[in-house]
């Protein structure tokens, strides 16, 4: 498991052991944050009949995990476990029929006894009708059932759904934490380290399943992302394109997530390229990695501000953010 998820794993393990785990859980994270791996770990733990606990040394936190040996674990490994349902979609949206399939699944008695679990890996593609059908289930949860939703964009879910779920937001690793998790053989060829058995198990899933991000699947949004990226770099490096950037931040619902992603990539690039001794794009432009980290923090704070206020003024938050970024860049040169 990626290091960044350790904290969430410890938190979820604690709630699991104390039996205070919510019956509806949203795991939210941007591209590459490891939300899929975290959800997989949690589902496996919920399914297991004989879970193990291990102390996660640095902070003395106990992390539970599936045993991998019991009848439920063995069935799950071969995809024959009857009490788990994956609500996935090949289409662009997850419809009301899919959710009804989930509701029917929950109404039946569990085959192996313990719990029933449903995983919805792309919760943000639910239609309004589907979301309303799910809402009914969330309002009257059946006993011993767990619904885990994964999304990259909490804003695209109905607030009534979000308010009925426990939300776990994870962020991708940056900086030193990322480096310790990566074995860099050469630039562009990155392998995750497998220092623990858990890491080995999760490597395959940690960085895949990104296809639901609109800029990766939609040509127009991809172009918008590229343009936005250019405006931002222009602003960051040359102090230009401020007006265009601000209007994007105000009008484009993806903009803050994109800012987070761009800065994350710059920081990753810094460490990865640095580790292989190649020229540093960021360093050439005289923006330090410390400044990038500060900017990352400012973006996260703005994002939180906008998400925590229903009537948040994006214009105001955007202006403040650009001012902060400007100050960080100027004081770091
Ligand atoms: Zn087991």
Coordinates of C-alpha atoms and ligand atoms in Angstrom, one line a residue:
X1 CA 0.0 0.0 0.0
X2 CA 1.2 3.4 -0.8
X3 CA 2.5 5.4 2.2
X4 CA 0.0 8.1 1.9
X5 CA -2.8 5.7 2.5
X6 CA -1.2 4.4 5.7
X7 CA -2.9 7.1 7.7
X8 CA -6.3 6.3 6.2
X9 CA -5.6 2.6 6.7
X10 CA -4.8 3.1 10.4
X11 CA -7.9 5.3 10.8
X12 CA -10.2 2.8 9.0
X13 CA -8.6 -0.2 10.9
X14 CA -9.3 1.6 14.2
X15 CA -12.9 2.1 13.2
X16 CA -13.2 -1.4 12.0
X17 CA -11.9 -2.8 15.2
X18 CA -14.1 -0.6 17.3
X19 CA -17.1 -1.4 15.1
X20 CA -17.7 2.2 14.4
X21 CA -17.1 2.0 10.6
X22 CA -19.8 3.8 8.6
X23 CA -22.0 1.7 6.4
X24 CA -21.5 4.1 3.5
X25 CA -18.0 5.3 2.7
X26 CA -16.7 7.6 0.0
X27 CA -13.0 7.4 -0.8
X28 CA -12.0 10.5 -2.7
X29 CA -8.7 11.2 -4.3
X30 CA -7.2 12.8 -7.4
X31 CA -5.4 10.8 -10.1
X32 CA -2.7 8.6 -8.7
X33 CA -3.7 9.0 -5.1
X34 CA -4.2 5.3 -4.6
X35 CA -7.9 5.4 -3.8
X36 CA -8.5 2.2 -5.7
X37 CA -5.9 0.3 -3.7
X38 CA -7.3 1.7 -0.4
X39 CA -10.9 0.6 -1.4
X40 CA -9.7 -2.9 -2.4
X41 CA -7.8 -3.3 0.9
X42 CA -10.9 -2.2 2.9
X43 CA -13.3 -4.5 1.0
X44 CA -10.9 -7.5 1.5
X45 CA -10.8 -6.7 5.2
X46 CA -14.6 -6.5 5.5
X47 CA -15.0 -9.8 3.6
X48 CA -12.3 -11.7 5.6
X49 CA -13.5 -14.1 8.3
X50 CA -10.3 -14.1 10.2
X51 CA -8.5 -10.7 9.7
X52 CA -5.0 -10.0 10.9
X53 CA -3.6 -7.0 12.7
X54 CA -0.1 -5.7 12.2
X55 CA 1.6 -2.8 14.0
X56 CA 2.7 -0.2 11.5
X57 CA 6.0 0.7 13.2
X58 CA 6.7 4.4 12.8
X59 CA 3.6 5.6 14.5
X60 CA 2.6 2.4 16.4
X61 CA -0.6 2.3 14.6
X62 CA -2.4 -1.0 14.1
X63 CA -3.4 -1.8 10.6
X64 CA -5.8 -4.7 10.0
X65 CA -5.8 -6.7 6.8
X66 CA -7.5 -9.7 5.3
X67 CA -5.8 -13.1 6.1
X68 CA -5.9 -14.3 2.5
X69 CA -6.4 -17.9 3.8
X70 CA -10.0 -18.2 5.0
X71 CA -12.8 -19.5 2.9
X72 CA -14.1 -16.0 2.1
X73 CA -10.6 -14.7 1.1
X74 CA -10.0 -17.7 -1.1
X75 CA -13.3 -17.3 -2.9
X76 CA -12.7 -13.6 -3.3
X77 CA -9.3 -14.3 -4.9
X78 CA -11.0 -16.4 -7.6
X79 CA -13.8 -13.9 -8.0
X80 CA -16.3 -16.4 -6.7
X81 CA -17.2 -14.6 -3.5
X82 CA -21.0 -14.3 -3.5
X83 CA -21.5 -11.5 -1.0
X84 CA -19.6 -8.7 -2.8
X85 CA -20.9 -6.8 -5.8
X86 CA -18.9 -4.6 -8.1
X87 CA -21.1 -1.9 -9.6
X88 CA -19.0 -0.9 -12.6
X89 CA -20.0 0.5 -15.9
X90 CA -18.7 0.3 -19.5
X91 CA -20.9 3.2 -20.4
X92 CA -20.4 6.9 -19.7
X93 CA -22.9 6.8 -16.9
X94 CA -24.0 4.5 -14.1
X95 CA -27.8 4.3 -14.4
X96 CA -30.7 3.6 -12.1
X97 CA -30.8 0.0 -13.2
X98 CA -27.3 -0.6 -12.0
X99 CA -28.2 0.9 -8.6
X100 CA -31.4 -1.2 -8.5
X101 CA -29.2 -4.3 -9.1
X102 CA -27.2 -3.2 -6.0
X103 CA -30.3 -2.7 -3.9
X104 CA -31.7 -6.2 -4.9
X105 CA -28.3 -7.7 -4.0
X106 CA -28.5 -6.1 -0.6
X107 CA -32.0 -7.3 0.1
X108 CA -30.9 -11.0 -0.3
X109 CA -29.4 -12.8 2.7
X110 CA -25.6 -13.1 2.7
X111 CA -24.4 -16.5 1.6
X112 CA -21.4 -16.7 3.9
X113 CA -22.9 -14.9 6.8
X114 CA -20.8 -12.0 7.8
X115 CA -21.4 -8.9 5.6
X116 CA -22.4 -7.8 2.2
X117 CA -20.3 -5.3 0.3
X118 CA -20.8 -3.2 -2.7
X119 CA -18.0 -1.2 -4.5
X120 CA -18.9 1.6 -6.9
X121 CA -15.5 2.6 -8.4
X122 CA -16.8 5.6 -10.5
X123 CA -19.4 7.2 -8.3
X124 CA -19.2 10.5 -10.2
X125 CA -20.7 9.0 -13.3
X126 CA -24.0 8.2 -11.6
X127 CA -27.1 9.7 -13.2
X128 CA -29.4 11.8 -11.0
X129 CA -31.9 9.0 -11.0
X130 CA -29.3 6.5 -10.0
X131 CA -28.1 8.8 -7.2
X132 CA -31.7 9.2 -5.9
X133 CA -32.1 5.4 -6.0
X134 CA -28.9 5.0 -4.0
X135 CA -30.0 7.7 -1.6
X136 CA -33.0 5.6 -0.6
X137 CA -30.6 2.7 0.2
X138 CA -28.3 5.0 2.2
X139 CA -31.3 6.3 4.2
X140 CA -32.4 2.8 5.2
X141 CA -29.2 0.8 5.3
X142 CA -29.6 -3.0 5.6
X143 CA -27.8 -4.6 8.5
X144 CA -24.2 -5.7 7.9
X145 CA -23.9 -4.1 4.6
X146 CA -21.2 -1.7 3.4
X147 CA -21.2 0.5 0.3
X148 CA -17.9 1.9 -0.8
X149 CA -17.9 4.7 -3.4
X150 CA -14.7 5.9 -5.1
X151 CA -14.6 9.3 -6.8
X152 CA -12.1 11.8 -8.0
X153 CA -14.6 14.6 -7.8
X154 CA -16.7 15.0 -4.7
X155 CA -18.5 18.0 -6.3
X156 CA -20.1 15.9 -8.9
X157 CA -21.9 13.8 -6.3
X158 CA -25.2 15.0 -4.9
X159 CA -24.6 16.7 -1.5
X160 CA -27.4 14.6 0.0
X161 CA -25.3 11.5 -0.9
X162 CA -22.1 12.9 0.5
X163 CA -23.8 13.9 3.7
X164 CA -24.8 10.3 4.3
X165 CA -21.4 8.9 3.8
X166 CA -18.2 9.0 5.8
X167 CA -15.7 10.7 3.4
X168 CA -12.0 9.8 3.3
X169 CA -10.0 12.1 1.1
X170 CA -6.5 11.0 0.1
X171 CA -3.9 12.9 -1.7
X172 CA -1.1 11.6 -3.8
X173 CA 2.4 11.5 -2.3
X174 CA 4.7 14.3 -3.2
X175 CA 8.3 15.1 -2.3
X176 CA 10.4 12.8 -0.1
X177 CA 7.5 10.5 0.7
X178 CA 7.1 9.8 -2.9
X179 CA 10.8 9.2 -3.4
X180 CA 11.0 6.6 -0.7
X181 CA 8.2 4.7 -2.4
X182 CA 9.7 4.8 -5.8
X183 CA 12.6 2.9 -7.3
X184 CA 13.6 5.1 -10.2
X185 CA 15.4 3.1 -12.8
X186 CA 15.4 5.9 -15.3
X187 CA 13.2 8.8 -16.1
X188 CA 9.8 7.8 -17.4
X189 CA 10.3 4.2 -16.2
X190 CA 9.1 4.3 -12.6
X191 CA 8.6 1.2 -10.5
X192 CA 6.9 1.1 -7.2
X193 CA 9.0 -0.4 -4.5
X194 CA 7.7 -3.6 -2.9
X195 CA 9.3 -3.4 0.5
X196 CA 6.3 -5.1 2.2
X197 CA 4.0 -7.9 1.2
X198 CA 1.2 -5.5 1.3
X199 CA 2.9 -3.2 -1.2
X200 CA 3.5 -6.1 -3.5
X201 CA -0.1 -7.0 -3.4
X202 CA -1.2 -3.5 -4.1
X203 CA 1.3 -2.4 -6.7
X204 CA -0.8 -3.5 -9.6
X205 CA -3.8 -1.5 -8.6
X206 CA -2.2 1.7 -7.2
X207 CA -1.8 3.6 -10.5
X208 CA -4.4 2.2 -12.8
X209 CA -8.0 3.0 -13.3
X210 CA -7.6 6.6 -14.3
X211 CA -9.8 6.5 -17.3
X212 CA -12.7 8.1 -15.6
X213 CA -11.0 11.5 -15.5
X214 CA -12.7 13.6 -18.1
X215 CA -9.5 15.2 -19.4
X216 CA -8.3 11.7 -20.2
X217 CA -11.4 10.5 -22.0
X218 CA -12.9 13.6 -23.5
X219 CA -10.9 15.4 -26.3
X220 CA -12.4 18.8 -25.7
X221 CA -11.8 18.7 -22.0
X222 CA -8.3 17.4 -22.7
X223 CA -7.7 20.5 -24.9
X224 CA -9.1 22.7 -22.1
X225 CA -6.7 21.1 -19.7
X226 CA -3.8 21.8 -22.0
X227 CA -4.7 25.4 -22.4
X228 CA -5.3 25.8 -18.7
X229 CA -1.9 24.1 -18.0
X230 CA -0.3 26.6 -20.4
X231 CA -1.9 29.6 -18.7
X232 CA -0.8 28.4 -15.3
X233 CA 2.8 27.8 -16.3
X234 CA 2.8 31.2 -18.0
X235 CA 1.6 32.7 -14.7
X236 CA 4.0 30.7 -12.6
X237 CA 7.1 31.3 -14.6
X238 CA 6.5 34.7 -16.3
X239 CA 3.8 36.3 -14.3
X240 CA 1.6 36.4 -17.4
X241 CA -1.9 35.3 -18.3
X242 CA -3.4 36.2 -15.0
X243 CA -6.8 37.3 -16.3
X244 CA -7.2 34.2 -18.5
X245 CA -6.2 32.0 -15.6
X246 CA -8.5 33.7 -13.1
X247 CA -11.5 33.4 -15.4
X248 CA -10.8 29.7 -15.8
X249 CA -10.6 29.2 -12.1
X250 CA -13.9 31.0 -11.7
X251 CA -15.7 29.3 -14.6
X252 CA -14.2 25.9 -15.0
X253 CA -15.4 23.3 -12.5
X254 CA -12.3 21.2 -13.0
X255 CA -9.8 24.1 -12.5
X256 CA -8.9 23.6 -8.8
X257 CA -8.4 19.9 -9.3
X258 CA -6.3 20.6 -12.3
X259 CA -4.1 23.1 -10.4
X260 CA -3.5 20.4 -7.8
X261 CA -2.6 17.9 -10.5
X262 CA -0.3 20.3 -12.3
X263 CA 1.6 21.3 -9.2
X264 CA 1.8 17.7 -8.1
X265 CA 3.3 16.7 -11.4
X266 CA 5.8 19.5 -11.2
X267 CA 6.9 18.4 -7.8
X268 CA 7.1 14.7 -8.9
X269 CA 9.1 15.8 -11.9
X270 CA 11.5 17.7 -9.7
X271 CA 12.2 14.7 -7.6
X272 CA 12.2 12.1 -10.3
X273 CA 14.4 14.0 -12.7
X274 CA 16.6 15.1 -9.9
X275 CA 17.1 11.4 -8.9
X276 CA 18.3 10.6 -12.4
X277 CA 20.6 13.6 -12.7
X278 CA 18.8 15.1 -15.7
X279 CA 18.2 18.8 -16.2
X280 CA 15.5 20.3 -14.0
X281 CA 12.8 22.1 -15.8
X282 CA 11.6 23.6 -12.6
X283 CA 15.0 24.5 -11.3
X284 CA 15.9 26.2 -14.6
X285 CA 12.9 28.4 -14.1
X286 CA 14.3 29.2 -10.6
X287 CA 11.2 28.0 -8.8
X288 CA 12.3 25.9 -5.8
X289 CA 10.6 22.8 -4.8
X290 CA 9.9 24.4 -1.4
X291 CA 8.0 27.1 -3.2
X292 CA 6.1 24.4 -5.2
X293 CA 5.2 22.7 -1.9
X294 CA 3.9 26.0 -0.5
X295 CA 1.8 26.6 -3.7
X296 CA 0.5 23.1 -3.4
X297 CA -0.7 23.8 0.2
X298 CA -2.3 27.1 -1.0
X299 CA -4.2 25.3 -3.7
X300 CA -5.4 22.6 -1.3
X301 CA -6.6 25.3 1.1
X302 CA -8.5 27.1 -1.6
X303 CA -10.0 23.9 -2.7
X304 CA -11.2 23.2 0.9
X305 CA -12.6 26.7 1.1
X306 CA -14.6 26.3 -2.0
X307 CA -15.9 22.9 -1.0
X308 CA -16.8 23.8 2.6
X309 CA -19.0 26.8 1.6
X310 CA -22.0 26.2 -0.6
X311 CA -22.0 29.8 -1.6
X312 CA -18.2 30.1 -1.8
X313 CA -17.2 33.0 -4.0
X314 CA -14.9 31.4 -6.6
X315 CA -13.8 34.9 -7.9
X316 CA -12.6 35.9 -4.4
X317 CA -11.0 32.6 -3.6
X318 CA -9.3 32.6 -7.1
X319 CA -8.0 36.1 -6.7
X320 CA -6.6 35.3 -3.2
X321 CA -5.0 32.1 -4.5
X322 CA -3.2 33.9 -7.4
X323 CA -2.0 36.6 -5.1
X324 CA -0.6 34.0 -2.7
X325 CA 1.1 32.1 -5.5
X326 CA 2.6 35.3 -6.8
X327 CA 4.0 36.1 -3.3
X328 CA 5.4 32.7 -2.9
X329 CA 7.2 32.8 -6.3
X330 CA 8.5 36.3 -5.8
X331 CA 9.9 35.6 -2.3
X332 CA 11.5 32.4 -3.4
X333 CA 13.6 33.9 -6.3
Ligands
LIG1 ZN1 -9.6 -14.2 5.3

